[in-house]
Coordinates of C-alpha atoms in Angstrom, one line a residue:
X9 CA 0.0 0.0 0.0
X10 CA 1.5 3.3 -1.1
X11 CA 1.0 6.7 0.6
X12 CA -0.1 9.2 -2.0
X13 CA -0.5 13.0 -1.4
X14 CA -2.7 14.7 -4.0
X15 CA -3.3 18.4 -4.4
X16 CA -5.3 20.3 -7.0
X17 CA -4.7 24.0 -7.8
X18 CA -6.5 26.2 -5.2
X19 CA -9.7 27.8 -6.6
X20 CA -9.6 31.5 -6.1
X21 CA -12.2 32.8 -3.6
X22 CA -13.6 35.4 -6.0
X23 CA -16.7 33.7 -7.4
X24 CA -17.9 30.2 -8.2
X25 CA -15.7 28.3 -10.6
X26 CA -16.6 27.5 -14.2
X27 CA -16.4 24.1 -15.9
X28 CA -12.9 24.8 -17.2
X29 CA -11.6 25.2 -13.6
X30 CA -13.2 22.0 -12.7
X31 CA -11.9 20.1 -15.8
X32 CA -8.4 21.4 -15.4
X33 CA -7.5 20.5 -11.8
X34 CA -10.2 19.5 -9.3
X35 CA -12.0 16.8 -11.3
X36 CA -9.0 14.9 -12.6
X37 CA -7.4 15.0 -9.1
X38 CA -10.6 13.6 -7.7
X39 CA -10.8 10.8 -10.4
X40 CA -7.2 9.8 -9.7
X41 CA -7.7 10.0 -5.9
X42 CA -10.8 7.7 -6.2
X43 CA -8.8 5.3 -8.5
X44 CA -5.9 5.0 -6.1
X45 CA -8.2 4.6 -3.1
X46 CA -10.0 1.9 -5.0
X47 CA -6.7 0.1 -5.4
X48 CA -6.3 0.1 -1.6
X49 CA -3.7 2.9 -1.3
X50 CA -3.5 5.4 1.5
X51 CA -4.6 8.6 -0.2
X52 CA -4.7 12.2 1.1
X53 CA -6.4 14.6 -1.2
X54 CA -6.0 18.3 -0.2
X55 CA -7.4 21.4 -1.6
X56 CA -8.4 24.9 -0.3
X57 CA -9.7 28.3 -1.3
X58 CA -7.1 30.8 -2.2
X59 CA -8.3 33.9 -0.3
X60 CA -5.7 36.6 -0.4
X61 CA -5.0 39.4 -2.9
X62 CA -6.6 42.4 -4.5
X63 CA -9.5 40.5 -6.2
X64 CA -10.9 39.5 -2.8
X65 CA -10.7 43.0 -1.5
X66 CA -12.4 44.5 -4.6
X67 CA -15.1 41.8 -4.7
X68 CA -15.9 42.3 -1.0
X69 CA -16.1 46.0 -1.5
X70 CA -18.5 45.5 -4.4
X71 CA -20.6 43.2 -2.2
X72 CA -20.7 45.8 0.6
X73 CA -18.9 43.4 3.0
X74 CA -15.7 43.3 4.9
X75 CA -13.2 40.9 3.3
X76 CA -13.4 38.3 6.1
X77 CA -17.2 38.0 5.9
X78 CA -17.0 37.8 2.1
X79 CA -14.4 35.1 2.2
X80 CA -16.3 33.2 4.8
X81 CA -19.4 33.1 2.6
X82 CA -17.5 32.3 -0.6
X83 CA -15.6 29.5 1.0
X84 CA -18.8 27.8 2.0
X85 CA -20.3 28.2 -1.4
X86 CA -17.3 26.7 -3.1
X87 CA -17.1 23.9 -0.6
X88 CA -20.7 23.0 -1.2
X89 CA -20.2 23.1 -5.0
X90 CA -17.3 20.7 -4.7
X91 CA -19.3 18.3 -2.5
X92 CA -22.2 18.5 -5.0
X93 CA -19.8 17.5 -7.8
X94 CA -18.6 14.5 -5.7
X95 CA -15.1 15.9 -5.2
X96 CA -13.7 13.6 -2.5
X97 CA -11.4 16.0 -0.7
X98 CA -10.0 14.7 2.5
X99 CA -9.8 18.4 3.5
X100 CA -10.9 21.6 1.8
X101 CA -9.0 24.3 3.7
X102 CA -8.5 28.1 3.6
X103 CA -5.4 30.0 2.9
X104 CA -6.6 32.7 5.4
X105 CA -6.4 30.2 8.3
X106 CA -3.8 30.3 10.9
X107 CA -1.6 27.4 9.8
X108 CA -0.9 29.1 6.4
X109 CA -0.2 32.4 8.1
X110 CA 2.3 30.8 10.4
X111 CA 4.0 28.7 7.7
X112 CA 4.2 31.6 5.3
X113 CA 5.9 33.8 7.9
X114 CA 8.2 30.8 8.8
X115 CA 9.3 30.4 5.2
X116 CA 10.0 34.1 4.8
X117 CA 12.1 34.1 8.0
X118 CA 14.1 31.0 6.9
X119 CA 14.7 32.3 3.4
X120 CA 15.9 35.6 4.7
X121 CA 18.3 33.8 7.1
X122 CA 19.6 31.9 4.0
X123 CA 20.3 35.2 2.2
X124 CA 17.5 34.7 -0.3
X125 CA 15.2 37.6 0.7
X126 CA 16.2 41.2 0.7
X127 CA 14.5 44.5 1.1
X128 CA 14.4 46.7 -2.0
X129 CA 13.0 50.2 -2.7
X130 CA 10.7 49.4 -5.6
X131 CA 9.2 51.6 -8.2
X132 CA 5.6 50.6 -8.5
X133 CA 2.5 51.8 -10.3
X134 CA 0.3 54.0 -8.2
X135 CA -3.2 55.0 -9.4
X136 CA -3.9 58.5 -8.5
X137 CA -7.6 58.1 -9.2
X138 CA -7.9 54.9 -7.2
X139 CA -5.7 56.3 -4.4
X140 CA -3.8 53.0 -4.2
X141 CA -0.8 51.1 -5.4
X142 CA -1.9 48.6 -8.0
X143 CA -0.9 45.0 -7.6
X144 CA 0.7 43.6 -10.8
X145 CA -2.4 41.8 -12.1
X146 CA -4.4 45.1 -11.7
X147 CA -2.2 46.9 -14.1
X148 CA -3.0 46.0 -17.8
X149 CA -1.5 47.2 -21.0
X150 CA 0.4 46.0 -24.1
X151 CA 2.9 43.2 -23.7
X152 CA 6.4 44.4 -24.6
X153 CA 7.3 41.0 -26.0
X154 CA 4.4 40.0 -28.3
X155 CA 2.3 43.2 -28.5
X156 CA -0.8 41.6 -27.0
X157 CA -3.2 44.2 -25.8
X158 CA -4.7 43.4 -22.4
X159 CA -1.6 41.7 -20.9
X160 CA -1.6 41.8 -17.1
X161 CA 1.2 43.1 -15.0
X162 CA 2.2 39.7 -13.8
X163 CA 1.9 37.6 -16.9
X164 CA 0.9 37.8 -20.6
X165 CA -1.7 35.2 -21.3
X166 CA -0.9 35.4 -25.0
X167 CA 2.8 34.5 -25.0
X168 CA 3.1 33.3 -21.4
X169 CA 5.9 35.6 -20.4
X170 CA 6.1 36.6 -16.7
X171 CA 6.1 40.4 -16.4
X172 CA 6.4 43.2 -14.0
X173 CA 3.8 46.0 -14.3
X174 CA 6.4 48.6 -15.2
X175 CA 7.2 46.5 -18.3
X176 CA 3.8 47.2 -19.9
X177 CA 3.3 49.6 -22.7
X178 CA 0.4 52.1 -22.3
X179 CA -0.6 50.8 -18.8
X180 CA -3.9 51.4 -17.2
X181 CA -5.7 50.5 -14.0
X182 CA -8.0 47.5 -14.5
X183 CA -9.8 48.6 -11.3
X184 CA -11.1 51.8 -12.8
X185 CA -9.6 52.0 -16.4
X186 CA -7.7 55.1 -15.4
X187 CA -4.5 56.0 -17.1
X188 CA -3.7 58.6 -14.5
X189 CA -0.9 56.5 -13.1
X190 CA 2.6 57.3 -11.8
X191 CA 5.5 55.3 -10.5
X192 CA 6.2 55.8 -6.8
X193 CA 8.8 54.4 -4.4
X194 CA 7.7 51.7 -2.0
X195 CA 9.7 49.2 0.0
X196 CA 9.2 45.5 -0.6
X197 CA 10.7 42.1 0.0
X198 CA 12.2 40.2 -2.9
X199 CA 12.8 36.5 -3.2
X200 CA 16.2 36.0 -4.9
X201 CA 15.1 33.3 -7.4
X202 CA 18.3 34.0 -9.4
X203 CA 20.3 32.4 -6.6
X204 CA 18.4 29.1 -6.8
X205 CA 18.0 28.9 -10.5
X206 CA 20.5 26.1 -11.0
X207 CA 19.1 23.9 -8.2
X208 CA 15.6 24.4 -9.6
X209 CA 16.9 23.4 -13.1
X210 CA 18.7 20.4 -11.6
X211 CA 15.5 19.3 -9.8
X212 CA 13.3 19.7 -12.9
X213 CA 15.9 17.6 -14.8
X214 CA 15.2 14.7 -12.5
X215 CA 11.5 14.6 -13.6
X216 CA 12.0 12.3 -16.5
X217 CA 8.4 11.1 -16.3
X218 CA 6.7 14.5 -16.4
X219 CA 4.5 15.1 -19.4
X220 CA 5.7 17.4 -22.2
X221 CA 3.4 20.3 -21.3
X222 CA 4.5 20.7 -17.7
X223 CA 8.2 20.2 -18.4
X224 CA 8.2 22.5 -21.4
X225 CA 6.6 25.3 -19.4
X226 CA 9.2 24.9 -16.6
X227 CA 12.1 25.0 -19.0
X228 CA 10.6 27.9 -20.9
X229 CA 10.8 30.1 -17.8
X230 CA 14.2 28.7 -16.8
X231 CA 15.7 29.3 -20.3
X232 CA 14.3 32.9 -20.3
X233 CA 16.2 33.4 -17.1
X234 CA 14.6 33.7 -13.7
X235 CA 14.1 37.1 -12.1
X236 CA 14.0 38.1 -8.5
X237 CA 10.4 38.4 -7.5
X238 CA 8.7 40.8 -5.2
X239 CA 6.8 38.7 -2.6
X240 CA 5.0 41.5 -0.7
X241 CA 2.3 43.9 -1.6
X242 CA 0.7 47.1 -0.4
X243 CA -2.6 45.6 0.7
X244 CA -4.5 45.2 3.9
X245 CA -5.8 41.6 3.3
X246 CA -3.3 38.8 3.5
X247 CA -0.5 37.3 5.6
X248 CA 1.1 40.3 7.4
X249 CA 4.8 40.9 6.9
X250 CA 6.5 40.6 10.3
X251 CA 9.9 41.2 11.8
X252 CA 12.2 38.6 13.5
X253 CA 10.4 39.1 16.8
X254 CA 7.0 38.4 15.2
X255 CA 5.9 42.1 15.5
X256 CA 5.4 44.5 12.6
X257 CA 8.5 44.8 10.4
X258 CA 9.9 48.4 10.6
X259 CA 9.3 50.2 7.4
X260 CA 6.9 47.6 6.1
X261 CA 3.9 48.2 8.3
X262 CA 0.6 47.5 6.6
X263 CA 2.2 45.2 3.9
X264 CA 1.2 41.6 3.3
X265 CA 2.8 38.7 1.4
X266 CA 2.1 38.3 -2.3
X267 CA -0.8 35.8 -2.8
X268 CA 1.4 33.7 -5.1
X269 CA 4.0 33.4 -2.3
X270 CA 1.5 32.2 0.3
X271 CA -1.0 30.3 -1.8
X272 CA 1.1 27.2 -2.6
X273 CA 2.2 27.1 1.1
X274 CA -1.4 26.5 1.8
X275 CA -1.1 22.9 0.5
X276 CA 0.9 22.3 3.7
X277 CA -1.3 24.6 5.8
X278 CA -4.4 22.8 4.7
X279 CA -2.8 19.5 5.6
X280 CA -2.2 20.9 9.0
X281 CA -5.8 21.9 9.2
X282 CA -6.8 18.3 8.3
X283 CA -4.5 17.0 11.0
X284 CA -6.0 19.3 13.6
X285 CA -9.5 18.4 12.7
X286 CA -9.1 14.6 12.1
X287 CA -6.2 13.8 14.4
X288 CA -3.7 13.0 11.7
X289 CA 0.0 13.8 11.5
X290 CA 0.6 16.4 8.8
X291 CA 4.3 16.3 9.2
X292 CA 4.5 12.7 8.1
X293 CA 3.1 13.8 4.7
X294 CA 5.3 16.9 4.3
X295 CA 8.6 16.5 6.2
X296 CA 11.0 13.9 4.7
X297 CA 12.7 13.7 8.1
X298 CA 9.5 12.7 9.7
X299 CA 8.1 10.0 7.4
X300 CA 7.3 11.8 4.2
X301 CA 10.2 10.2 2.3
X302 CA 7.9 7.4 1.3
X303 CA 5.1 9.7 0.1
X304 CA 4.3 10.1 -3.6
X305 CA 3.2 13.7 -4.1
X306 CA 1.1 14.5 -7.2
X307 CA -0.2 18.0 -8.2
X308 CA -3.0 18.7 -10.7
X309 CA -3.4 22.2 -12.3
X310 CA -4.2 24.2 -15.4
X311 CA -1.2 25.2 -17.6
X312 CA -1.4 28.8 -16.5
X313 CA -0.4 27.7 -13.0
X314 CA 2.6 25.5 -14.0
X315 CA 5.2 28.3 -13.9
X316 CA 4.4 29.1 -10.3
X317 CA 4.6 25.4 -9.3
X318 CA 7.7 24.5 -11.2
X319 CA 9.7 27.7 -10.4
X320 CA 8.3 30.0 -7.7
X321 CA 7.1 27.4 -5.1
X322 CA 10.2 25.2 -5.6
X323 CA 12.3 28.3 -5.1
X324 CA 10.7 28.7 -1.7
X325 CA 11.0 25.0 -0.8
X326 CA 14.5 24.5 -2.1
X327 CA 15.7 27.8 -0.8
X328 CA 14.5 27.1 2.7
X329 CA 17.1 24.2 2.9
X330 CA 14.6 22.3 5.1
X331 CA 13.5 18.7 4.4
X332 CA 10.1 19.4 2.8
X333 CA 8.4 17.0 0.5
X334 CA 8.5 18.2 -3.1
X335 CA 6.2 17.2 -5.9
X336 CA 6.9 13.9 -7.7
X337 CA 4.5 14.2 -10.6
X338 CA 2.8 17.4 -12.0
X339 CA -0.2 16.8 -14.2
X340 CA -1.0 19.9 -16.2
X341 CA -4.1 20.5 -18.3
X342 CA -4.8 22.8 -21.2
X343 CA -7.8 25.2 -21.3
X344 CA -11.5 24.3 -21.8
X345 CA -13.0 27.0 -24.0
X346 CA -16.6 27.8 -24.7
X347 CA -17.3 27.3 -28.4
X348 CA -13.7 28.4 -29.0
X349 CA -14.0 31.5 -26.8
X350 CA -13.5 32.1 -23.1
X351 CA -16.0 31.6 -20.3
X352 CA -17.4 34.9 -19.3
X353 CA -19.9 35.7 -16.5
X354 CA -20.5 39.3 -17.8
X355 CA -21.3 38.1 -21.3
X356 CA -23.3 35.2 -20.1
X357 CA -21.1 32.7 -21.9
X358 CA -20.5 29.4 -20.3
X359 CA -21.8 27.3 -17.4
X360 CA -20.5 27.6 -13.9
X361 CA -20.4 24.8 -11.3
X362 CA -23.5 25.8 -9.5
X363 CA -25.5 26.4 -12.7
X364 CA -24.4 23.0 -14.2
X365 CA -26.1 21.1 -11.4
X366 CA -29.4 22.9 -12.0
X367 CA -29.4 21.3 -15.4
X368 CA -28.2 17.8 -14.9
X369 CA -26.7 15.5 -12.1
X370 CA -22.9 15.8 -11.5
X371 CA -22.0 12.6 -13.2
X372 CA -23.1 13.8 -16.6
X373 CA -20.6 16.6 -16.4
X374 CA -17.9 14.5 -14.7
X375 CA -18.0 12.0 -17.6
X376 CA -17.9 14.5 -20.3
X377 CA -15.2 16.7 -18.8
X378 CA -13.0 13.6 -18.2
X379 CA -13.6 11.7 -21.4
X380 CA -13.5 14.8 -23.6
X381 CA -11.5 17.3 -21.5
X382 CA -8.6 19.6 -22.3
X383 CA -5.9 17.2 -21.5
X384 CA -3.3 17.3 -24.4
X385 CA -4.7 20.4 -26.1
X386 CA -7.3 23.1 -25.6
X387 CA -10.8 21.7 -25.9
X388 CA -14.0 23.5 -26.8
X389 CA -17.2 22.7 -24.9
X390 CA -20.3 22.7 -27.1
X391 CA -23.8 21.8 -26.2
X392 CA -24.0 19.7 -29.3
X393 CA -21.0 17.5 -28.4
X394 CA -22.1 17.3 -24.8
X395 CA -25.5 16.0 -25.9
X396 CA -24.1 13.5 -28.4
X397 CA -21.4 12.0 -26.1
X398 CA -23.7 11.8 -23.1
X399 CA -26.5 10.1 -25.0
X400 CA -24.1 7.7 -26.7
X401 CA -21.7 6.8 -23.9
X402 CA -23.9 6.9 -20.8
X403 CA -27.4 6.3 -22.1
X404 CA -26.9 4.0 -25.1
X405 CA -23.9 2.1 -24.0
X406 CA -23.7 1.9 -20.2
X407 CA -27.3 2.5 -19.1
X408 CA -28.8 0.4 -21.9
X409 CA -26.6 -2.6 -21.0
X410 CA -27.5 -2.5 -17.3
X411 CA -31.2 -2.0 -17.9
X412 CA -31.6 -4.7 -20.6
X413 CA -30.0 -7.5 -18.6
X414 CA -31.5 -6.7 -15.2
X415 CA -35.0 -6.3 -16.6
X416 CA -34.6 -9.5 -18.5
X417 CA -33.6 -11.3 -15.2
X418 CA -36.6 -9.8 -13.5
X419 CA -38.8 -11.0 -16.3
X420 CA -37.5 -14.5 -16.9
X421 CA -35.8 -15.6 -13.7
X422 CA -37.8 -14.0 -11.0
X423 CA -35.3 -11.3 -10.3
X424 CA -32.5 -13.6 -9.0
X425 CA -29.2 -14.6 -10.6
X426 CA -29.6 -18.0 -12.3
X427 CA -26.9 -20.7 -12.1
X428 CA -26.7 -21.9 -15.7
X429 CA -24.1 -24.3 -17.0
X430 CA -20.5 -24.3 -18.1
X431 CA -19.0 -21.3 -20.0
X432 CA -18.8 -21.6 -23.7
X433 CA -15.9 -20.6 -25.9
X434 CA -17.9 -17.4 -26.8
X435 CA -18.1 -16.6 -23.1
X436 CA -14.4 -17.2 -22.5
X437 CA -13.4 -15.1 -25.5
X438 CA -15.5 -12.1 -24.4
X439 CA -14.2 -12.4 -20.8
X440 CA -10.6 -12.4 -22.1
X441 CA -11.3 -9.3 -24.2
X442 CA -12.8 -7.6 -21.1
X443 CA -9.9 -8.5 -19.0
X444 CA -7.6 -7.0 -21.6
X445 CA -9.8 -3.8 -21.5
X446 CA -9.6 -3.6 -17.7
X447 CA -5.8 -3.9 -17.9
X448 CA -5.7 -1.1 -20.5
X449 CA -7.9 1.2 -18.4
X450 CA -5.8 0.5 -15.4
X451 CA -2.6 1.3 -17.3
X452 CA -4.1 4.6 -18.6
X453 CA -5.2 5.7 -15.2
X454 CA -1.8 4.8 -13.7
X455 CA -0.3 7.1 -16.3
X456 CA -2.9 9.8 -15.6
X457 CA -4.1 9.6 -19.2
X458 CA -7.7 10.4 -18.4
X459 CA -9.2 10.7 -21.8
X460 CA -7.6 7.4 -22.8
X461 CA -8.7 5.8 -19.6
X462 CA -12.3 6.9 -20.2
X463 CA -12.3 5.5 -23.7
X464 CA -10.8 2.3 -22.5
X465 CA -13.6 2.0 -19.9
X466 CA -16.2 2.8 -22.6
X467 CA -14.7 0.1 -24.8
X468 CA -15.3 -2.4 -22.1
X469 CA -18.9 -1.3 -21.8
X470 CA -19.2 -1.7 -25.5
X471 CA -17.9 -5.3 -25.2
X472 CA -20.7 -6.0 -22.7
X473 CA -23.3 -4.9 -25.3
X474 CA -21.6 -6.9 -28.0
X475 CA -21.7 -10.0 -25.6
X476 CA -25.5 -9.5 -25.1
X477 CA -26.0 -9.3 -28.9
X478 CA -23.9 -12.5 -29.5
X479 CA -25.1 -14.6 -26.5
X480 CA -28.7 -13.3 -26.9
X481 CA -30.1 -14.9 -23.7
X482 CA -33.7 -13.8 -24.7
X483 CA -33.3 -15.9 -27.9
X484 CA -31.7 -18.8 -26.1
X485 CA -34.4 -18.8 -23.5
X486 CA -36.9 -20.1 -26.1
X487 CA -34.9 -23.3 -26.8
X488 CA -32.1 -23.6 -24.2
X489 CA -32.9 -22.2 -20.8
X490 CA -29.6 -23.3 -19.3
X491 CA -27.6 -21.4 -22.0
X492 CA -29.8 -18.4 -21.3
X493 CA -29.1 -18.7 -17.6
X494 CA -25.3 -18.9 -18.2
X495 CA -25.3 -15.8 -20.4
X496 CA -27.4 -13.9 -17.9
X497 CA -25.1 -14.8 -15.0
X498 CA -22.1 -13.6 -17.0
X499 CA -23.8 -10.4 -18.0
X500 CA -25.0 -9.6 -14.4
X501 CA -21.5 -10.0 -13.2
X502 CA -20.4 -7.6 -15.9
X503 CA -22.9 -5.1 -14.4
X504 CA -21.0 -5.2 -11.1
X505 CA -17.7 -4.9 -13.0
X506 CA -18.8 -2.0 -15.1
X507 CA -19.9 -0.2 -11.9
X508 CA -16.4 -0.6 -10.5
X509 CA -14.8 0.7 -13.7
X510 CA -17.2 3.7 -13.6
X511 CA -16.7 4.5 -9.9
X512 CA -13.7 6.9 -10.2
X513 CA -15.4 9.0 -12.9
X514 CA -19.1 8.8 -12.2
X515 CA -19.3 7.6 -8.5
X516 CA -23.0 8.3 -7.8
X517 CA -24.1 6.4 -10.9
X518 CA -21.7 3.6 -10.2
X519 CA -23.3 3.1 -6.8
X520 CA -26.7 2.9 -8.4
X521 CA -25.5 0.5 -11.1
X522 CA -23.9 -1.8 -8.5
X523 CA -27.1 -1.7 -6.4
X524 CA -29.1 -3.2 -9.3
X525 CA -27.2 -6.5 -8.8
X526 CA -27.0 -6.2 -5.0
X527 CA -23.3 -5.2 -5.0
X528 CA -21.6 -2.6 -2.9
X529 CA -18.0 -3.3 -4.0
X530 CA -16.7 -0.3 -5.9
X531 CA -13.0 -1.0 -5.5
X532 CA -10.9 -0.9 -8.7
X533 CA -10.9 -4.3 -10.3
X534 CA -7.9 -6.4 -11.1
X535 CA -7.7 -7.7 -14.7
X536 CA -6.8 -11.2 -13.6
X537 CA -9.5 -11.6 -10.9
X538 CA -12.4 -13.9 -11.3
X539 CA -14.9 -11.7 -13.1
X540 CA -17.8 -14.0 -12.3
X541 CA -17.5 -14.0 -8.5
X542 CA -19.0 -10.6 -7.7
X543 CA -22.7 -11.6 -8.0
X544 CA -23.5 -15.0 -6.6
X545 CA -26.2 -17.4 -7.9
X546 CA -29.5 -16.6 -6.1
X547 CA -28.6 -12.9 -5.6
X548 CA -31.7 -10.7 -6.0
X549 CA -31.5 -8.0 -8.7
X550 CA -33.7 -5.0 -9.3
X551 CA -33.7 -2.6 -12.2
X552 CA -33.2 1.0 -11.4
X553 CA -35.3 3.9 -12.7
X554 CA -33.7 5.4 -15.8
X555 CA -29.9 5.6 -15.0
X556 CA -29.2 8.2 -17.7
X557 CA -31.9 10.3 -19.3
X558 CA -31.0 11.4 -22.8
X559 CA -30.5 15.1 -23.5
X560 CA -33.2 16.3 -25.9
X561 CA -32.8 18.9 -28.7
X562 CA -35.3 21.1 -26.8
X563 CA -33.0 21.2 -23.8
X564 CA -30.0 22.1 -26.0
X565 CA -31.9 25.0 -27.5
X566 CA -33.0 26.2 -24.1
X567 CA -29.5 26.0 -22.6
X568 CA -27.9 27.7 -25.6
X569 CA -30.3 30.6 -25.3
X570 CA -29.6 30.8 -21.5
X571 CA -25.8 30.3 -21.4
X572 CA -24.6 31.0 -25.0
X573 CA -23.9 28.7 -27.8
X574 CA -22.6 28.7 -31.4
X575 CA -24.1 32.1 -32.0
X576 CA -23.2 33.4 -28.4

């Protein structure tokens, strides 16, 4: 039994997340956590809301609330949304909680002792009309590298280059749109990433099994040359900057740590929250001198977060010189777009997590976003594809197989599993193909190839339907009842198997499917196990109500009008 630590990128506190956020980090992390738990491993899946920074301050002001109250409410909303989508976090923490505050201040202290943090008088953008210094992402302008208009002061989404606000051409405040800006002196702490560039490069070089996307982004930033990064901001909301004695640091009163400095530390902080609440030992998951040396640590995130997790956070961990557990595998995802464009609340384009569940149960979305998600390239969500794949995969293939054989058993065998006779060559051949399919699905999930895994699982479901067509127990029943019994017993055991294969991706539906044949085992199946031992002879079975209702054209038209579609 392995010990596996899983984290997904922290959803920002400002507003409910859209389907792209779900598909690019939280959902695949959950699928993999469920898969590994199903194999019997000791899994700890940690996530949290990322609560600091200017967006939280501005959103709270717009809502007429103080920031703490706003974050309290939004955390609960996001927690409930995750639970409604079946996200099986072991803990869903908060970056504004005490463990993260203490750990962030600890890392800053240790890094400064190592000579990796220094105070600098900075020249930063000040908005005269807004009466405030503007954090980097609240300065926008033209990228000096690619000419993209609308680049943020921390990063250009078009070319991916990390920026400073003063790099931008024709800058303006994204808070008010004002161009009445000036550069003023302000004192800040800088993390000297340039001093740990080679250790970071050496560390990335050891990750021979990382996917191309994650590794290429890491090397892109290393090859461009790391820069020393400011890790404090002129804000009120965040982890306070303190001096060696724990009190306010002279000359830096009222400043807080940059959200991208403290947010990754919350992975550790949230684990401490879990330990405090559940009685666990967080250090055994994070400190290699206290047992974490045998932990496999896997991170899931969208591609826009990779630079911070392969450069900035490692700079903190490596620079500290302390025995912290570092990530072993980083699984990065591309972007889910909406008909080729971006999700937009203001333009009513796209579906957000809370809205999605008003339309259909979570498993419909979970299946589609896993089987057709933005894994190796950007993917476009369309209502038409969602309708087609849902109807074909879930209703026609999986739901149809389960309902046909269970209802036949109710009709012809009194709703109990018949005994039948010896397996035929046809039975054995199909069972071998199904075992091969289980092995393929297992290998794909081990490799975190989620689209391939979903298609492998679907292929096994298709084999089940093909078996019913060939074995045709309803036809055999007319002339050879024993043969009909045998085929029925095989197929009912496949129902239990298919539920186990479905469980990581569509857990609620898997439970319902298993229940139709009286099974509760949703552990991940072994390809070489006895596939006919799950549902014993004499076991009562009962068809469920419709497992997957088809999506109708009228629904697609209604949803397109409400949320945007091809003409949106």
